Short mmCIF file of C-alpha atoms and ligand atoms in Angstrom, two decimals:
data_model
loop_
_atom_site.label_atom_id
_atom_site.label_comp_id
_atom_site.label_asym_id
_atom_site.label_seq_id
_atom_site.Cartn_x
_atom_site.Cartn_y
_atom_site.Cartn_z
CA MET A 103 -0.32 0.06 -0.07
CA SER A 104 1.52 3.12 -0.80
CA CYS A 105 1.90 6.03 2.27
CA HIS A 106 1.45 8.79 -0.78
CA PRO A 107 -1.82 8.76 -2.49
CA ILE A 108 -1.92 9.97 -5.85
CA PRO A 109 -4.13 13.36 -5.99
CA ALA A 110 -6.94 13.00 -8.48
CA ASP A 111 -10.08 15.20 -9.26
CA THR A 112 -12.54 12.50 -9.27
CA LEU A 113 -13.15 9.08 -8.51
CA ILE A 114 -16.52 7.05 -9.35
CA ASP A 115 -17.15 3.70 -7.43
CA ALA A 116 -19.36 1.31 -9.84
CA ARG A 117 -20.77 -1.90 -9.58
CA TRP A 118 -19.80 -2.87 -13.03
CA VAL A 119 -17.55 -1.01 -15.59
CA ILE A 120 -18.27 -1.83 -19.29
CA PRO A 121 -15.02 -0.03 -20.62
CA VAL A 122 -16.20 -1.30 -24.80
CA GLU A 123 -12.53 -1.80 -25.48
CA PRO A 124 -11.57 -5.03 -24.87
CA ALA A 125 -14.73 -6.02 -26.66
CA GLY A 126 -17.08 -7.91 -24.05
CA ALA A 127 -15.08 -7.11 -20.77
CA VAL A 128 -17.52 -6.42 -18.13
CA LEU A 129 -15.46 -5.58 -14.95
CA ASN A 130 -16.73 -6.46 -11.19
CA ASN A 131 -16.61 -3.50 -8.57
CA HIS A 132 -14.33 -0.89 -10.46
CA SER A 133 -13.49 2.51 -10.26
CA VAL A 134 -12.85 5.25 -12.98
CA VAL A 135 -9.98 7.95 -11.78
CA LEU A 136 -11.06 11.33 -13.80
CA THR A 137 -8.37 14.26 -13.56
CA GLY A 138 -8.20 16.85 -15.82
CA GLY A 139 -10.72 16.06 -17.66
CA ILE A 140 -8.97 12.64 -18.91
CA ILE A 141 -9.48 8.98 -17.51
CA GLN A 142 -6.47 8.66 -15.57
CA ASP A 143 -7.16 5.31 -14.02
CA VAL A 144 -9.42 2.43 -14.42
CA LEU A 145 -8.90 0.04 -11.75
CA PRO A 146 -10.48 -2.55 -9.29
CA THR A 147 -12.19 -0.04 -6.45
CA ASP A 148 -10.05 -1.45 -3.65
CA GLU A 149 -7.40 -1.15 -4.95
CA ALA A 150 -8.44 2.81 -6.66
CA HIS A 151 -9.05 3.86 -2.72
CA THR A 152 -5.68 2.95 -1.67
CA ARG A 153 -4.05 4.31 -4.38
CA TYR A 154 -5.56 8.09 -4.95
CA ALA A 155 -6.69 10.70 -3.00
CA PRO A 156 -9.53 12.21 -5.31
CA ARG A 157 -11.20 15.59 -4.18
CA GLU A 158 -14.37 14.10 -5.33
CA ARG A 159 -16.22 10.78 -5.15
CA PHE A 160 -19.21 8.95 -6.10
CA GLY A 161 -19.80 5.29 -4.61
CA LEU A 162 -22.59 4.09 -7.25
CA ASP A 163 -23.22 0.67 -5.95
CA GLU A 164 -26.31 -0.42 -8.23
CA HIS A 165 -24.73 1.21 -11.26
CA VAL A 166 -22.70 0.57 -14.44
CA LEU A 167 -20.24 3.11 -16.18
CA ILE A 168 -20.31 2.96 -19.81
CA PRO A 169 -18.76 4.98 -22.59
CA GLY A 170 -20.85 8.33 -23.07
CA LEU A 171 -22.97 7.49 -26.39
CA VAL A 172 -22.04 8.93 -29.61
CA ASN A 173 -25.26 10.22 -31.60
CA LEU A 174 -23.52 9.52 -35.15
CA HIS A 175 -26.60 11.49 -36.95
CA THR A 176 -29.09 14.26 -35.96
CA HIS A 177 -30.02 17.60 -36.66
CA ALA A 178 -30.74 18.96 -33.10
CA ALA A 179 -32.34 22.48 -33.86
CA MET A 180 -35.05 20.62 -35.41
CA THR A 181 -36.34 19.49 -31.82
CA LEU A 182 -38.24 22.28 -32.07
CA MET A 183 -40.12 20.30 -34.63
CA ARG A 184 -40.64 17.25 -33.09
CA GLY A 185 -43.89 15.73 -34.08
CA LEU A 186 -44.75 18.81 -36.34
CA ARG A 187 -45.85 16.12 -38.75
CA ASP A 188 -45.93 12.33 -38.68
CA ASP A 189 -46.84 9.29 -40.69
CA VAL A 190 -45.54 11.00 -44.32
CA SER A 191 -43.00 9.27 -46.39
CA LEU A 192 -39.55 11.29 -46.51
CA MET A 193 -40.09 13.61 -49.64
CA GLU A 194 -44.16 14.44 -48.97
CA TRP A 195 -42.62 14.95 -45.47
CA LEU A 196 -39.42 17.20 -46.54
CA ASN A 197 -41.21 19.06 -49.53
CA ARG A 198 -44.86 19.82 -47.99
CA TYR A 199 -43.83 20.19 -43.92
CA ILE A 200 -40.11 20.61 -43.08
CA TRP A 201 -38.54 22.75 -45.70
CA PRO A 202 -41.35 25.19 -45.72
CA ALA A 203 -41.31 25.38 -42.01
CA GLU A 204 -37.39 25.90 -41.78
CA LEU A 205 -37.45 28.29 -44.64
CA GLN A 206 -39.51 30.45 -42.57
CA TYR A 207 -38.10 30.16 -39.26
CA ALA A 208 -34.79 29.21 -39.22
CA SER A 209 -32.72 31.71 -37.52
CA ALA A 210 -29.99 31.59 -35.27
CA ASP A 211 -32.17 32.25 -32.18
CA MET A 212 -34.49 29.38 -33.34
CA VAL A 213 -31.34 27.03 -33.96
CA ARG A 214 -29.69 27.95 -30.37
CA ASP A 215 -32.96 27.25 -28.59
CA GLY A 216 -33.39 24.13 -30.27
CA THR A 217 -30.10 22.47 -29.84
CA LEU A 218 -29.79 23.41 -26.27
CA LEU A 219 -33.10 21.59 -25.66
CA ALA A 220 -31.80 19.03 -28.10
CA CYS A 221 -28.33 18.92 -25.90
CA ALA A 222 -30.51 18.78 -22.70
CA GLU A 223 -32.30 15.74 -23.46
CA MET A 224 -29.55 13.79 -25.40
CA MET A 225 -27.33 13.91 -21.96
CA ARG A 226 -29.74 12.80 -20.00
CA GLY A 227 -30.30 9.69 -22.08
CA GLY A 228 -26.48 9.24 -22.08
CA VAL A 229 -25.69 10.82 -24.89
CA THR A 230 -22.05 12.97 -24.88
CA CYS A 231 -21.16 13.41 -28.33
CA PHE A 232 -23.09 14.05 -31.73
CA ASN A 233 -22.82 15.05 -35.38
CA ASP A 234 -25.29 17.48 -36.46
CA MET A 235 -26.08 18.69 -39.63
CA TYR A 236 -28.33 22.08 -39.62
CA PHE A 237 -28.15 25.81 -40.68
CA PHE A 238 -26.69 28.38 -38.28
CA PRO A 239 -23.75 25.92 -36.96
CA GLU A 240 -22.11 28.88 -35.10
CA ALA A 241 -25.62 28.81 -33.43
CA ALA A 242 -25.46 25.43 -32.38
CA ALA A 243 -21.81 25.81 -31.02
CA ASP A 244 -23.29 28.60 -28.42
CA ALA A 245 -25.46 26.04 -27.48
CA VAL A 246 -23.39 22.91 -27.32
CA LEU A 247 -20.65 25.02 -25.14
CA ARG A 248 -23.37 26.07 -23.22
CA ALA A 249 -24.38 22.94 -22.17
CA GLY A 250 -21.02 21.66 -22.06
CA MET A 251 -21.46 19.04 -24.52
CA ARG A 252 -19.55 17.36 -27.40
CA ALA A 253 -20.13 17.85 -30.79
CA ALA A 254 -19.24 17.46 -34.28
CA LEU A 255 -20.65 20.71 -35.89
CA GLY A 256 -21.55 20.56 -39.78
CA ILE A 257 -20.80 22.55 -42.07
CA ILE A 258 -23.93 22.03 -43.98
CA VAL A 259 -24.33 22.62 -48.10
CA VAL A 260 -27.19 22.44 -50.03
CA GLU A 261 -27.91 24.40 -53.20
CA PHE A 262 -30.96 26.18 -52.43
CA GLN A 263 -31.14 29.80 -50.39
CA SER A 264 -32.13 29.89 -47.11
CA PRO A 265 -32.26 32.07 -44.25
CA TYR A 266 -28.66 30.97 -43.26
CA ALA A 267 -27.37 31.11 -46.73
CA SER A 268 -28.11 31.54 -50.47
CA ASP A 269 -26.42 28.92 -52.64
CA ALA A 270 -23.43 25.96 -52.17
CA SER A 271 -20.46 28.85 -52.39
CA ASP A 272 -22.34 30.92 -49.31
CA TYR A 273 -22.69 27.74 -47.37
CA LEU A 274 -19.57 26.57 -47.51
CA ALA A 275 -17.83 29.94 -46.99
CA LYS A 276 -19.78 30.70 -43.88
CA GLY A 277 -19.24 27.10 -42.35
CA LEU A 278 -15.69 27.12 -43.04
CA ALA A 279 -15.17 31.04 -41.31
CA MET A 280 -17.36 29.14 -38.35
CA ARG A 281 -14.84 26.45 -38.17
CA ASP A 282 -11.61 28.91 -38.31
CA SER A 283 -13.24 30.83 -35.52
CA LEU A 284 -14.34 27.95 -33.56
CA ARG A 285 -11.51 25.06 -34.22
CA ASP A 286 -9.13 26.07 -30.85
CA GLU A 287 -12.54 24.29 -28.72
CA GLN A 288 -11.79 21.42 -27.13
CA LEU A 289 -15.45 20.14 -27.10
CA LEU A 290 -16.19 20.79 -30.61
CA SER A 291 -14.85 19.03 -33.96
CA PHE A 292 -16.45 19.67 -37.37
CA CYS A 293 -17.64 18.12 -40.40
CA ILE A 294 -18.84 19.23 -44.22
CA ALA A 295 -22.06 18.36 -44.13
CA PRO A 296 -23.36 18.39 -47.82
CA HIS A 297 -27.37 17.44 -47.06
CA ALA A 298 -28.00 14.41 -49.60
CA PRO A 299 -27.36 13.58 -53.51
CA TYR A 300 -30.08 15.25 -54.70
CA SER A 301 -29.94 18.36 -53.11
CA VAL A 302 -26.31 19.00 -53.93
CA SER A 303 -24.94 19.18 -57.55
CA ASP A 304 -22.06 17.66 -58.76
CA ASP A 305 -19.62 20.91 -58.96
CA SER A 306 -19.99 21.37 -55.14
CA PHE A 307 -19.30 17.88 -54.39
CA GLU A 308 -16.14 18.00 -56.09
CA ARG A 309 -15.27 21.21 -54.16
CA ILE A 310 -16.28 19.39 -50.94
CA ALA A 311 -13.96 16.38 -51.81
CA THR A 312 -11.28 19.19 -52.19
CA TYR A 313 -11.98 20.90 -48.84
CA ALA A 314 -12.40 17.56 -47.29
CA ALA A 315 -9.15 16.10 -48.13
CA GLU A 316 -7.24 19.56 -47.67
CA LEU A 317 -8.77 20.56 -44.22
CA ASP A 318 -8.71 16.26 -43.60
CA LEU A 319 -12.46 16.74 -42.24
CA PRO A 320 -15.18 13.88 -42.09
CA VAL A 321 -17.88 14.58 -44.64
CA HIS A 322 -21.16 13.98 -43.06
CA LEU A 323 -24.20 13.28 -46.05
CA HIS A 324 -27.23 11.30 -46.23
CA LEU A 325 -26.64 8.56 -48.78
CA HIS A 326 -28.70 6.17 -49.91
CA GLU A 327 -31.52 6.20 -47.51
CA THR A 328 -34.90 5.98 -49.86
CA LEU A 329 -35.36 3.96 -52.90
CA ASP A 330 -36.83 6.63 -54.37
CA GLU A 331 -33.40 8.68 -54.24
CA VAL A 332 -31.51 5.72 -56.01
CA HIS A 333 -34.12 5.86 -59.09
CA GLU A 334 -34.14 9.33 -58.94
CA SER A 335 -30.33 9.25 -59.30
CA PHE A 336 -30.54 7.11 -61.91
CA LYS A 337 -33.26 9.48 -63.86
CA PHE A 338 -30.89 12.31 -63.68
CA HIS A 339 -27.27 11.26 -63.45
CA ASN A 340 -27.83 7.11 -65.12
CA GLU A 341 -26.07 6.17 -61.92
CA ARG A 342 -27.20 5.18 -58.30
CA PRO A 343 -25.27 7.32 -55.57
CA ILE A 344 -23.08 5.64 -54.33
CA ALA A 345 -21.21 5.49 -57.58
CA ARG A 346 -21.86 9.03 -58.47
CA MET A 347 -20.11 9.99 -55.15
CA HIS A 348 -17.47 7.67 -56.20
CA ARG A 349 -17.02 9.56 -59.34
CA LEU A 350 -17.18 12.66 -57.77
CA GLY A 351 -13.96 11.40 -55.26
CA LEU A 352 -16.29 11.37 -52.33
CA LEU A 353 -15.86 8.02 -50.99
CA GLY A 354 -13.00 7.35 -48.49
CA PRO A 355 -12.08 6.71 -45.00
CA ASN A 356 -13.75 10.47 -44.69
CA LEU A 357 -16.92 9.78 -45.28
CA ILE A 358 -20.05 9.28 -42.72
CA ALA A 359 -22.70 7.94 -44.92
CA VAL A 360 -25.96 8.29 -43.27
CA HIS A 361 -28.85 5.74 -43.53
CA ALA A 362 -27.21 3.38 -46.28
CA VAL A 363 -30.91 1.92 -46.52
CA HIS A 364 -30.81 0.41 -49.87
CA VAL A 365 -26.90 -0.82 -50.84
CA ASP A 366 -26.26 -4.19 -52.77
CA ALA A 367 -23.79 -6.25 -52.03
CA THR A 368 -21.11 -5.13 -54.33
CA GLU A 369 -21.82 -1.15 -52.58
CA ILE A 370 -21.32 -2.88 -49.30
CA ALA A 371 -18.11 -4.27 -50.67
CA GLN A 372 -17.16 -0.72 -52.09
CA LEU A 373 -17.97 1.01 -49.08
CA ALA A 374 -15.90 -1.62 -47.10
CA GLU A 375 -13.06 -1.48 -49.33
CA GLU A 376 -12.74 2.59 -49.31
CA GLY A 377 -13.46 2.33 -45.73
CA VAL A 378 -16.80 4.87 -45.90
CA HIS A 379 -18.31 5.05 -42.16
CA VAL A 380 -21.97 4.39 -41.67
CA ALA A 381 -24.30 5.82 -39.41
CA HIS A 382 -27.35 3.81 -39.11
CA CYS A 383 -30.80 5.22 -38.02
CA PRO A 384 -33.45 2.53 -37.67
CA SER A 385 -36.15 4.95 -36.24
CA SER A 386 -35.76 7.22 -38.50
CA ASN A 387 -35.53 4.43 -41.24
CA LEU A 388 -38.79 2.75 -40.19
CA LYS A 389 -41.04 5.68 -39.24
CA LEU A 390 -40.28 7.41 -42.66
CA ALA A 391 -41.09 3.99 -44.43
CA SER A 392 -37.55 4.06 -46.07
CA GLY A 393 -36.24 0.75 -45.45
CA ILE A 394 -34.34 -1.57 -42.88
CA ALA A 395 -30.60 -0.99 -43.43
CA PRO A 396 -28.60 -4.39 -44.14
CA VAL A 397 -26.32 -3.73 -40.95
CA ALA A 398 -25.19 -7.49 -40.36
CA ALA A 399 -24.10 -7.90 -43.90
CA MET A 400 -22.07 -4.62 -43.51
CA ARG A 401 -20.60 -5.27 -40.37
CA ARG A 402 -19.52 -8.85 -41.61
CA GLY A 403 -18.55 -6.47 -44.81
CA GLY A 404 -16.06 -5.06 -42.74
CA VAL A 405 -17.61 -1.37 -42.92
CA ASN A 406 -17.50 0.27 -39.88
CA VAL A 407 -21.22 1.04 -38.58
CA GLY A 408 -22.50 3.40 -35.81
CA LEU A 409 -25.94 4.49 -34.63
CA GLY A 410 -28.07 7.70 -34.83
CA THR A 411 -31.17 9.31 -33.88
CA ASP A 412 -31.74 11.43 -37.24
CA SER A 413 -33.72 14.32 -35.82
CA ALA A 414 -36.17 14.43 -33.05
CA ALA A 415 -38.76 15.45 -36.24
CA SER A 416 -38.45 12.35 -37.65
CA ASN A 417 -38.06 9.73 -34.83
CA ASN A 418 -39.19 11.40 -32.04
CA ARG A 419 -36.79 11.04 -29.63
CA LEU A 420 -33.20 11.64 -29.14
CA ASP A 421 -32.89 8.66 -27.45
CA MET A 422 -29.47 6.33 -28.30
CA PHE A 423 -30.79 3.81 -25.45
CA ALA A 424 -33.92 3.25 -28.26
CA GLU A 425 -31.94 2.76 -31.42
CA LEU A 426 -29.52 0.29 -28.94
CA ARG A 427 -32.26 -1.50 -28.33
CA LEU A 428 -33.77 -1.52 -31.90
CA ALA A 429 -30.79 -1.80 -33.88
CA ALA A 430 -29.74 -5.07 -32.52
CA LEU A 431 -33.69 -6.25 -32.56
CA LEU A 432 -33.85 -5.73 -36.29
CA ALA A 433 -30.97 -6.89 -37.02
CA LYS A 434 -32.10 -10.33 -36.08
CA GLY A 435 -35.31 -10.34 -37.67
CA ASN A 436 -34.21 -8.87 -40.81
CA THR A 437 -31.63 -12.07 -41.30
CA GLY A 438 -33.45 -14.57 -39.31
CA GLU A 439 -30.05 -15.01 -37.22
CA ALA A 440 -30.09 -14.48 -33.73
CA THR A 441 -25.93 -13.82 -33.72
CA ALA A 442 -26.30 -10.86 -36.66
CA LEU A 443 -25.86 -8.07 -34.11
CA PRO A 444 -25.28 -9.09 -30.67
CA ALA A 445 -25.10 -7.14 -27.60
CA GLN A 446 -21.76 -6.07 -27.69
CA ALA A 447 -21.44 -4.88 -31.12
CA ALA A 448 -24.76 -2.93 -30.81
CA LEU A 449 -22.85 -1.01 -27.97
CA GLU A 450 -19.76 -0.55 -29.80
CA MET A 451 -21.81 0.59 -32.64
CA ALA A 452 -23.14 3.41 -30.29
CA THR A 453 -19.62 4.20 -28.81
CA LEU A 454 -16.22 3.23 -29.77
CA ASN A 455 -17.81 2.89 -33.86
CA GLY A 456 -19.37 6.46 -33.90
CA ALA A 457 -16.21 8.03 -32.08
CA ARG A 458 -14.23 6.38 -34.99
CA ALA A 459 -16.26 7.62 -37.88
CA LEU A 460 -15.56 11.23 -36.31
CA GLY A 461 -11.81 10.71 -36.26
CA LEU A 462 -12.52 10.84 -32.40
CA GLU A 463 -11.13 7.47 -31.54
CA ASP A 464 -8.16 8.41 -29.58
CA ARG A 465 -10.35 10.54 -27.65
CA ILE A 466 -13.52 9.25 -27.05
CA GLY A 467 -15.61 5.76 -27.58
CA SER A 468 -14.48 3.54 -24.80
CA LEU A 469 -13.44 3.78 -21.00
CA HIS A 470 -9.76 3.65 -21.52
CA PRO A 471 -6.76 5.40 -19.80
CA GLY A 472 -5.38 8.53 -21.52
CA LYS A 473 -9.50 9.12 -23.51
CA ARG A 474 -11.63 12.04 -21.92
CA GLY A 475 -13.76 11.74 -19.49
CA ASP A 476 -17.19 11.13 -21.31
CA ILE A 477 -18.94 8.43 -19.18
CA VAL A 478 -22.65 7.01 -18.50
CA ALA A 479 -23.74 5.90 -15.29
CA VAL A 480 -26.80 3.33 -15.72
CA ASP A 481 -28.63 2.96 -12.49
CA PHE A 482 -29.48 -0.73 -12.30
CA GLY A 483 -31.12 -0.18 -8.66
CA ALA A 484 -34.41 -0.14 -10.59
CA LEU A 485 -37.37 -2.87 -9.88
CA GLU A 486 -37.71 -3.04 -13.64
CA LEU A 487 -34.12 -4.21 -14.34
CA ALA A 488 -34.19 -6.69 -11.70
CA PRO A 489 -32.26 -9.24 -11.71
CA CYS A 490 -29.51 -8.67 -13.69
CA TYR A 491 -27.15 -11.73 -14.69
CA ASP A 492 -25.39 -9.78 -17.72
CA PRO A 493 -24.54 -6.02 -17.22
CA LEU A 494 -23.97 -5.95 -21.03
CA SER A 495 -27.16 -7.46 -21.91
CA HIS A 496 -28.90 -4.85 -19.39
CA VAL A 497 -27.71 -1.88 -20.95
CA VAL A 498 -28.81 -3.11 -24.81
CA TYR A 499 -32.00 -4.86 -23.81
CA ALA A 500 -33.44 -3.96 -20.75
CA ALA A 501 -32.21 -0.56 -19.91
CA GLY A 502 -33.65 2.74 -21.10
CA ARG A 503 -32.43 5.97 -20.91
CA GLU A 504 -34.57 6.67 -18.01
CA HIS A 505 -31.73 4.74 -16.21
CA VAL A 506 -29.15 7.16 -16.71
CA SER A 507 -28.33 8.94 -13.35
CA HIS A 508 -24.88 10.64 -13.95
CA VAL A 509 -22.96 11.60 -17.05
CA TRP A 510 -20.18 13.09 -17.24
CA VAL A 511 -18.22 15.18 -20.68
CA ASP A 512 -14.90 15.99 -20.47
CA GLY A 513 -14.21 14.84 -16.68
CA GLU A 514 -17.09 17.35 -15.66
CA LEU A 515 -20.33 16.10 -14.22
CA ARG A 516 -23.43 17.15 -16.37
CA ILE A 517 -26.01 15.09 -15.53
CA LYS A 518 -26.50 14.37 -11.21
CA ASP A 519 -28.96 12.36 -10.21
CA ARG A 520 -31.18 12.48 -13.11
CA GLU A 521 -31.05 16.15 -13.16
CA ILE A 522 -28.95 18.49 -15.28
CA VAL A 523 -26.53 20.61 -14.07
CA GLY A 524 -26.22 23.89 -14.96
CA LEU A 525 -29.52 24.20 -17.46
CA ASP A 526 -32.91 25.19 -16.34
CA PRO A 527 -35.36 22.80 -17.69
CA ALA A 528 -38.42 25.67 -17.49
CA GLU A 529 -36.51 27.79 -19.50
CA LEU A 530 -35.83 25.35 -22.33
CA LYS A 531 -39.77 23.85 -21.74
CA ALA A 532 -40.55 27.65 -22.03
CA LYS A 533 -38.76 27.82 -25.06
CA ALA A 534 -40.16 25.29 -26.62
CA ARG A 535 -43.99 26.60 -26.33
CA TYR A 536 -42.62 29.64 -27.47
CA TRP A 537 -41.29 28.19 -31.04
CA ARG A 538 -44.30 26.02 -31.51
CA GLU A 539 -46.85 28.67 -31.21
CA LYS A 540 -44.45 30.80 -33.73
CA ILE A 541 -43.96 27.58 -35.79
CA GLN A 542 -47.91 26.21 -35.50
CA GLY A 543 -48.77 30.20 -36.49
ZN1 LIG B 200 -30.94 13.34 -41.09
#
């Protein structure tokens, strides 16, 4: 026993720790030590108590610690349009309801308020990092930093005019300026986010490929979401969207292809060979009747697949626990193989794979010494979670976001006993009501 305990900021004692790396590991009665926002150590609790002298301690004796969940695809500000219009297909939903509302109401204030609401919802549900695509990303950045969350902000590009920008060049210029002004923020990273093959031109895609390569930025793009998208691409470009992206130089390890619902075996092999990442958004794909992405085949083929909620306008929850469970169940139902997506693989999708897609795997995605302290405690003391044979199975199949008790982002406590730290829920709800009244007219 050391006579001189090592100083530390925070010591979290937990009944279980699921570090995600190494795969499948479940550590009993372990502690995580945080110092300077970094995971200093993961070790048995009895050893932690003799080795470290923390300033603050948490005894979570019925809880499991997991890495903060990474929501690999959302449009956070659209939380203000939660339930605005349901039960229609993607193109009708976009053309008749969502785009008209956005063209009328999208503003820096709307994005700031909507993103802050989304951050609060996500953190309460164990999400510590999200990949965002929306107008006014600098306003989203304000909200993310106020919430103390981690995000990859999209430098959004579409051809059409919006309250944010006039044309593709204007979107790119504004987004790149936003990145320049915020690039020193530790909690922020950036993607170029061309909306979709049907809303961005060949010229713009070529410019985006060049910028992404020069600046080493991920590209965040909806791709092969619906059969309509694939058919339309054939009509206008005489090729499928993935072939078109290949021709335009977009396929590669920088690309995060969102949805990839309608991909054939050749395309799966191509995505794997090019190192393209996929963001699987099962709830949104089901709700918009887009289909079911062949996740098991993509994983078998070697594609890195992460998990996302998409927006609260098409989900209608920013609930990664719901996506975890649904992804694992759908993969089984869709293939007839119960082993198609085991619990460990689903949890990897929601953590490490998302981090990898964002180029953040050296910082987040697993509870590993040296990584940033993005940690979620899930309380297994709840009646509906008794008994527990296998904590890993419980995280995926039994627990929900309502069981998240504590969340740390970058070593800072953001959710404490299910309550959000530093934000006023009443104010968030008042803002949501204000925007609903405005948007509803
Ligand atoms: Zn989306």
